[in-house]
XYZ file of C-alpha atoms in Angstrom:
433
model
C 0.000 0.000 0.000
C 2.645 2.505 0.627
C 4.322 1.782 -2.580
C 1.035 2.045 -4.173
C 0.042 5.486 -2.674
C 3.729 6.587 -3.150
C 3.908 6.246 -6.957
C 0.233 7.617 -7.690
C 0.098 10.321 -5.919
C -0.469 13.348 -8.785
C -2.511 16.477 -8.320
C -4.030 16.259 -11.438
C -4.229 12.360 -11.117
C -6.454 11.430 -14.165
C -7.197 15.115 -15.213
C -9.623 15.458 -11.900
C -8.032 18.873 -12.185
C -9.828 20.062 -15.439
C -12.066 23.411 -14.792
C -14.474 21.749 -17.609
C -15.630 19.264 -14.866
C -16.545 22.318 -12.802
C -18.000 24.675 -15.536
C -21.835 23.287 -15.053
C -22.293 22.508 -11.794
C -19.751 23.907 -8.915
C -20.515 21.233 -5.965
C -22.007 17.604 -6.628
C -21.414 15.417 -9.571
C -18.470 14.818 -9.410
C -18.616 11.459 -6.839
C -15.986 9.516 -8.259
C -13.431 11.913 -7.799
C -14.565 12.842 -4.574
C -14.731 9.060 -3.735
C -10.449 8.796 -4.718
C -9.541 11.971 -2.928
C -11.500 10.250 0.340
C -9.791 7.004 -0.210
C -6.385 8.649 -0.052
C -6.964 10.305 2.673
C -7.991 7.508 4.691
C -4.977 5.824 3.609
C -2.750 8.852 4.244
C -4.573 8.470 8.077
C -4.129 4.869 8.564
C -0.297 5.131 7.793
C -0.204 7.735 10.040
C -1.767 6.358 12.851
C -0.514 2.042 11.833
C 1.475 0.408 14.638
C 3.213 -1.552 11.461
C 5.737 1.242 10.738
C 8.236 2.774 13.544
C 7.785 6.575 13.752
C 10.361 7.638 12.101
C 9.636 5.406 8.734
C 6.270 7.163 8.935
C 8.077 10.369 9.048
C 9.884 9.913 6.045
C 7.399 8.586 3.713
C 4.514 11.297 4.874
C 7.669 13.866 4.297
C 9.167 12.114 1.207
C 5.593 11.866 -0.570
C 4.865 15.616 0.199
C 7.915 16.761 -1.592
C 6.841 14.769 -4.788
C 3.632 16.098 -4.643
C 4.442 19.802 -4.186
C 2.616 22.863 -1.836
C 0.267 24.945 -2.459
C 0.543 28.961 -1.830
C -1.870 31.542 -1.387
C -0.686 34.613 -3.134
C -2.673 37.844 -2.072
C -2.254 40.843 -4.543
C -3.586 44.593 -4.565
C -2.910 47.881 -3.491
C -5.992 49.683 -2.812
C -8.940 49.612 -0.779
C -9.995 46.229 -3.275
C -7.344 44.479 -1.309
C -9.843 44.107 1.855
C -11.703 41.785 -0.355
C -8.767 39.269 0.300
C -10.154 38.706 3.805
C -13.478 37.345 2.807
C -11.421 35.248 0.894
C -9.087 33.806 3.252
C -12.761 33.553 5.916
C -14.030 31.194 2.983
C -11.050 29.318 2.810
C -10.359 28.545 6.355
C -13.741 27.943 7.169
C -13.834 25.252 4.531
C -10.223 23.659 5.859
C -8.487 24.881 2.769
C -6.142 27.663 3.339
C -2.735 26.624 2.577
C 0.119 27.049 5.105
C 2.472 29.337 2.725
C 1.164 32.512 2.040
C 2.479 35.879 0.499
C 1.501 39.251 -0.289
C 2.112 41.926 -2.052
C 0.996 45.552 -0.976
C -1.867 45.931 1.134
C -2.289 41.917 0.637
C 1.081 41.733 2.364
C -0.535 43.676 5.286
C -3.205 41.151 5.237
C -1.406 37.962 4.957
C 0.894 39.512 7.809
C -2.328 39.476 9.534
C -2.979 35.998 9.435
C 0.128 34.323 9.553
C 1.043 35.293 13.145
C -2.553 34.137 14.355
C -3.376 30.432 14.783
C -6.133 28.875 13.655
C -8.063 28.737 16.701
C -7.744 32.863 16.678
C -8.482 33.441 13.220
C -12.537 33.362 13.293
C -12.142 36.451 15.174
C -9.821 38.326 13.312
C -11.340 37.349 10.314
C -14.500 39.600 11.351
C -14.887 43.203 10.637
C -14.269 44.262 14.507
C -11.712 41.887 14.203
C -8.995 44.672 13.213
C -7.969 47.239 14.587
C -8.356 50.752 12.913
C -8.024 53.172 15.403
C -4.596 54.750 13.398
C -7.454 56.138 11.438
C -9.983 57.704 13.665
C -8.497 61.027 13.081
C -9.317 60.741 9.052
C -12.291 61.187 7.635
C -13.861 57.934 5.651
C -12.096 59.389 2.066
C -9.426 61.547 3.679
C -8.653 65.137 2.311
C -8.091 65.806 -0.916
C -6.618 69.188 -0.459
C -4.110 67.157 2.001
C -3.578 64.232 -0.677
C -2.686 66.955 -2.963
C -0.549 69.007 -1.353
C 1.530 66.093 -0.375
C 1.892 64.591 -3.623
C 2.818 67.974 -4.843
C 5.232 68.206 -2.091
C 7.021 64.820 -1.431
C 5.681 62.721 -4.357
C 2.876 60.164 -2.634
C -0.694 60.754 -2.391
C -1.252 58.625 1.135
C 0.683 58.830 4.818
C 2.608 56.261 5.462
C 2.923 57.160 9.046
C -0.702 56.254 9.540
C -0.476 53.054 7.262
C 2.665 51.980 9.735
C 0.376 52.795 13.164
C -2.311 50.627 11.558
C -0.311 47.525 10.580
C 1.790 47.783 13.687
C -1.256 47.975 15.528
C -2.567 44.856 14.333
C 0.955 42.705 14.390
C 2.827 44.157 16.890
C 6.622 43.504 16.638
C 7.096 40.123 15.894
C 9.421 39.094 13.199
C 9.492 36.576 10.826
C 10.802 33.819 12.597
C 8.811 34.240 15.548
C 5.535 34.375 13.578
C 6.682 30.715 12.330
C 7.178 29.360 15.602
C 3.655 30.962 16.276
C 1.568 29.887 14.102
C 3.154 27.263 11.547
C 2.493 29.421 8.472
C 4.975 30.534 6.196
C 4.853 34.225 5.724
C 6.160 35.972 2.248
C 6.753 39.407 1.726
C 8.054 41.213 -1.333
C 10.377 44.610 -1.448
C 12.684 45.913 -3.564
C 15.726 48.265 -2.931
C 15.248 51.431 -3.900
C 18.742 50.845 -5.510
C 19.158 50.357 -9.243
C 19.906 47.277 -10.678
C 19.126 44.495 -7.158
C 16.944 41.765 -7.408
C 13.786 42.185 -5.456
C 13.655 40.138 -2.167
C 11.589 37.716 -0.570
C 11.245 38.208 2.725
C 10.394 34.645 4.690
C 11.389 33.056 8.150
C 14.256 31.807 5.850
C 15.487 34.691 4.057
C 15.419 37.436 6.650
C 14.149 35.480 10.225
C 14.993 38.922 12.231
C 12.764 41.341 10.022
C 9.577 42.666 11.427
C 6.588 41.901 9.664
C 4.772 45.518 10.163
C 7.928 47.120 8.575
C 8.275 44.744 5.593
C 4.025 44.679 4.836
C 4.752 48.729 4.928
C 7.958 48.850 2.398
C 6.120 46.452 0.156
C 3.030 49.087 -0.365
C 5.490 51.802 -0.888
C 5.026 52.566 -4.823
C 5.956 55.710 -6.891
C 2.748 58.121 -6.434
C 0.920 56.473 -3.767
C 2.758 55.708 -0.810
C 6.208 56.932 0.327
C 9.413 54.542 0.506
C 10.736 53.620 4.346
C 13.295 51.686 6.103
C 12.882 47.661 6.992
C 13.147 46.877 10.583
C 14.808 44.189 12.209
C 16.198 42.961 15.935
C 19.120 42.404 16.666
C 20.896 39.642 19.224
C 19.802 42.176 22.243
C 15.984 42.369 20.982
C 16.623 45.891 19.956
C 15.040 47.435 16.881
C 17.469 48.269 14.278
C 17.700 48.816 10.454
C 17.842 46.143 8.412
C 20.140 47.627 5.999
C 22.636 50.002 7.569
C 22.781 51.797 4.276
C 20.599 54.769 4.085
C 18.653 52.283 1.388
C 15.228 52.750 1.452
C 12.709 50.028 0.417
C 9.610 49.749 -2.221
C 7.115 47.538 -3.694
C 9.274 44.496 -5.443
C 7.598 45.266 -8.915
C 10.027 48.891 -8.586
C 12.668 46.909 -9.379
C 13.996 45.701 -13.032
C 14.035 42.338 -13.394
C 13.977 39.403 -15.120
C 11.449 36.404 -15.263
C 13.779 33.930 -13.282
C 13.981 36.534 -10.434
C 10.090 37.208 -9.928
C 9.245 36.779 -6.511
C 6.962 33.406 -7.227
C 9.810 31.605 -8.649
C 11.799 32.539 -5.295
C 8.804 30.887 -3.811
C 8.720 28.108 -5.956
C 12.534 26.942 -5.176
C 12.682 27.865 -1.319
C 9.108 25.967 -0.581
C 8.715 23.145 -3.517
C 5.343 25.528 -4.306
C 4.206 23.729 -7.806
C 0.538 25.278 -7.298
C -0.826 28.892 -6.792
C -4.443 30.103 -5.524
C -4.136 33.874 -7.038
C -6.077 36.172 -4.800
C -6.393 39.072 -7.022
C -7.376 42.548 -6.525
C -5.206 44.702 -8.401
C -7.081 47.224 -10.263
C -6.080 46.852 -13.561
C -5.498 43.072 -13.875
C -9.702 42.560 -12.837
C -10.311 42.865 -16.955
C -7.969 39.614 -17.549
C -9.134 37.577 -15.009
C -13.153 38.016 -15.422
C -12.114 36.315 -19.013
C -9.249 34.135 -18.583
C -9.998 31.977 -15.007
C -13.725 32.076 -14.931
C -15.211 28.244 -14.478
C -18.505 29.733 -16.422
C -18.229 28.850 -20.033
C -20.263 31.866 -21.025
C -19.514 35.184 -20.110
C -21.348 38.840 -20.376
C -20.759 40.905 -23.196
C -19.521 43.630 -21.088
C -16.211 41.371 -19.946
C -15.525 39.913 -23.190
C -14.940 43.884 -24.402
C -13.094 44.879 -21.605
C -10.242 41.720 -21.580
C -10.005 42.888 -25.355
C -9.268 46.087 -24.461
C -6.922 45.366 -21.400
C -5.289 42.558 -23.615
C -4.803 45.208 -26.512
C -3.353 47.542 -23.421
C -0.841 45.085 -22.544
C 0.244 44.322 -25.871
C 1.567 47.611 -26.683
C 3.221 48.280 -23.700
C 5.194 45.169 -24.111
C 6.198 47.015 -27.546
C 7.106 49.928 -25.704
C 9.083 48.108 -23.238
C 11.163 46.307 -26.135
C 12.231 50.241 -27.032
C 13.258 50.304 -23.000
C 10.684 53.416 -22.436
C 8.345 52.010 -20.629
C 8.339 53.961 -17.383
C 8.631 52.369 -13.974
C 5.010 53.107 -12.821
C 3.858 50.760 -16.096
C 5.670 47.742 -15.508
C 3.439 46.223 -13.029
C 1.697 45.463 -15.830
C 3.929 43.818 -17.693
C 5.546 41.766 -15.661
C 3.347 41.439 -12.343
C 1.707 37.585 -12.534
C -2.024 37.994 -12.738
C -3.349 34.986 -12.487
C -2.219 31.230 -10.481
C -3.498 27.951 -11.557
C -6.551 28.793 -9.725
C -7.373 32.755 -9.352
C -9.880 34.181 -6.992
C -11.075 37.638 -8.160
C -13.913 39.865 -7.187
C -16.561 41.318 -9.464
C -16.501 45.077 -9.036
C -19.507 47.533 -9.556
C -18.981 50.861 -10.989
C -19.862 52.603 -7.442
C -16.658 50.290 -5.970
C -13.836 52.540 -7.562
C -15.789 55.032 -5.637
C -13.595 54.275 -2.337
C -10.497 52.284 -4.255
C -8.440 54.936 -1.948
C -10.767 55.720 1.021
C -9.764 54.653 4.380
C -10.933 51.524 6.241
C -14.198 51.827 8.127
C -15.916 48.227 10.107
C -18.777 49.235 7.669
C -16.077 48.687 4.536
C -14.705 45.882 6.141
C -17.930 44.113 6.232
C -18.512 44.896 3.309
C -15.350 43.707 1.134
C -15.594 40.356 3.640
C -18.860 39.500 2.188
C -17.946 39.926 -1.060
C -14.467 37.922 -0.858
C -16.791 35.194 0.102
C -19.353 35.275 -2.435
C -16.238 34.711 -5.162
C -14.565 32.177 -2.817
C -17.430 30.217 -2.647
C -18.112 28.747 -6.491
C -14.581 27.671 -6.709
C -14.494 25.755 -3.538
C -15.201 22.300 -4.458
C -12.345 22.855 -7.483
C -9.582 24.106 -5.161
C -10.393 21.279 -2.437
C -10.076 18.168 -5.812
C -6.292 20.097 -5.956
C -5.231 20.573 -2.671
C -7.225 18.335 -0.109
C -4.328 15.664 -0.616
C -1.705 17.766 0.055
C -3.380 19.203 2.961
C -4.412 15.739 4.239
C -0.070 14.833 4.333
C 0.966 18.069 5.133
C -1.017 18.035 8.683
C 0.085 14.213 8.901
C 3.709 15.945 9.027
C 3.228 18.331 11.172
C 1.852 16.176 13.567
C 4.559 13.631 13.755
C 6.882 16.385 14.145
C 5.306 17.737 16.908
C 5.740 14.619 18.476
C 9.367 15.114 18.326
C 10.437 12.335 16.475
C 14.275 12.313 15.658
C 16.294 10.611 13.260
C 18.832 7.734 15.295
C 22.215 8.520 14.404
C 24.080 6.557 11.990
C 26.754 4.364 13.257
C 29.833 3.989 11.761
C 31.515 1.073 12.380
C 35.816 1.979 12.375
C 37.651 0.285 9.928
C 35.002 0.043 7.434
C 34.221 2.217 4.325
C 31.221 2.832 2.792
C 31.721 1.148 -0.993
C 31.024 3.407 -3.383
C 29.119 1.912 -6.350
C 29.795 3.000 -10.080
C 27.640 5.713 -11.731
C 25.454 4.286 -13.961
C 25.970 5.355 -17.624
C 23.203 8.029 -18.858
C 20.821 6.353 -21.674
C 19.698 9.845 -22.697
């Protein structure tokens, strides 16, 4: 059996994956696949749980089979006042058992995902509520701010919004833990992405990995930072002593990663990909101008309204000729977001704005907003719930299997070496490609 499960263990095992098996009818029909996923599952269980195999054998074929199969990642993306809609998202998703374990952000979804990656899962129903967060940094403002004020300080320093009240806020809500200590928390893998506001660096991914002494409030901040809307600012850190300090002792400031020039191989989803084994992405998406390509492209309905067939037409016509423009290398820095930003993940969540929404896309938070963008993250969560648990309720199944042995602290026995002996090393076998 453990050969068995070993070998055929495939997230799209038999295409159960297509979205044409979910284009007619979102929940029910689909028995037989729902039959294998529940078979494997119990089988992933009884290994776990077998007196047959020795604790640590169970540990490394529950680890071993995880690998082949690959993680998933939530990926939470948007800048504005949309980006709230990424909590009614993530309430769907852990109410239904499937919100993966590795999540990033970008912008104000890296504020979110900061959010819930140093909570556990017993805390998250209330934070996931609209008097769940705290928003008192903005009790001063009014609802839609000042646009005298807005004005005057884009005139002045360049930015439209304060970051000194967007840092109060997020600091607020996650207090000054750092990456590493949010791991150790709450099991989740948090991702962040900045750039330097150097020319020519990579942009980095900040993890428990990458940059374990960074705090999470200063990294969510320096990943909104963008040219016209928010400021750039330094990226925290403690030192040995506990002591905040700058990251960088350069005067280097930091930015959204999508500031930076780069290449394909250094986007921050392929830095995912190698540091976590992440083979599949669930795309929350609530970037403004990317809402035209997804209504088209990742929609499970097979017919769509008039009105979204003409706008991916003209947002795909867009895009086109600022990829022409970028060949020329004139494409200014404030464009190429929407070049090179990935829109979409093998499965992409994305809301379906009204008109009056772009009426508050940069108003401040209110519990009255809140509720509202929670509610609506739902409603688009919840047709594409039975397709993300067929490619992901494996994974989850061995990934808690994992976790659990670990926690029972199950170590490896060392490997004796008897002296005098050597190891024989066998020949390499010749290549037959």
């Amino acid at each position: 059996m453990v050969y068995m499960l070993r070998s055929g263990l495939l997230r799209n095992f038999g295409g159960i994956c297509d979205k044409k098996l979910f284009s007619h009818s979102y929940l029910g029909t689909k028995n037989l696949i729902e039959d294998y996923m529940d078979e494997v599952i119990a089988h992933i269980e009884y290994i776990e749980s077998t007196d047959a195999l020795d604790q640590q054998t169970k540990l490394k074929f529950l680890s071993d089979s995880r690998q082949s199969f690959g993680c998933s990642a939530l990926v939470l993306q948007g800048g504005t006042a949309f980006a709230l809609y990424h909590l009614g998202v993530l309430k769907a998703l852990h109410e239904h058992g499937l919100l993966p374990r590795i999540i990033s952000g970008t912008a104000v979804g890296a504020m979110i995902a900061a959010l819930i990656c140093i909570h556990t899962d017993e805390e998250l129903p209330h934070i996931l509520q609209p008097d769940g967060i705290n928003l008192s940094a903005f009790a001063t403002k009014s609802d839609r701010g000042h646009v005298k004020r807005r004005i005057t300080r884009l005139l002045k320093y360049g930015y439209l919004m304060d970051m000194k009240v967007l840092q109060q806020c997020v600091r607020a809500n996650v207090g000054d833990l750092t990456f590493e200590e949010a791991y150790a928390r709450s099991k989740r893998v948090l991702n962040i992405s900045v750039s330097s506001s150097r020319k020519n660096e990579v942009p980095q991914l900040l993890n428990y990995l990458t940059a374990p002494n960074v705090l999470i409030w200063s990294a969510a901040c320096c990943s909104t930072a963008s040219t016209g809307l928010f400021g750039s600012c330094d990226l925290l850190a403690k030192d040995t002593s506990g002591n905040i300090v700058k990251w960088s002792p350069s005067a280097v400031k930091w930015n959204h990663w999508s500031e930076a020039t780069q290449n394909d191989s250094e986007e921050p989803l392929h830095r995912l990909s190698e540091l976590f084994n992440v083979n599949h992405f669930i795309v929350s998406q609530a970037t403004t101008y990317a809402l035209p390509f997804i209504a088209k492209e990742n929609s499970l309905q097979q017919h769509e309204s008039l009105w979204n067939k003409l706008a991916y037409i003209v947002a795909s016509e867009m895009k086109h000729r600022l990829y022409q423009i970028d060949q020329l290398y004139a494409i200014p820095n404030i464009l190429r977001p929407f070049i090179e930003e990935k829109i979409s993940g093998n499965v992409t969540i994305a809301p379906r704005v009204a008109i009056s929404d772009f009426n508050i896309v940069f108003s401040n938070p209110t519990a009255s907003s809140l509720a509202y963008w929670i509610r609506h993250g739902e409603q688009s969560t919840w047709p594409l719930l039975s397709f993300i648990r067929t490619r992901c309720m494996i994974e989850l199944a061995l990934d808690k299997a994992v976790l659990r042995l670990k926690a029972m602290n199950v170590e490896r026995p060392p490997v004796v070496v008897t002296p005098g002996k050597h190891i024989e090393q066998k020949k390499r076998a010749r290549s037959m490609h």
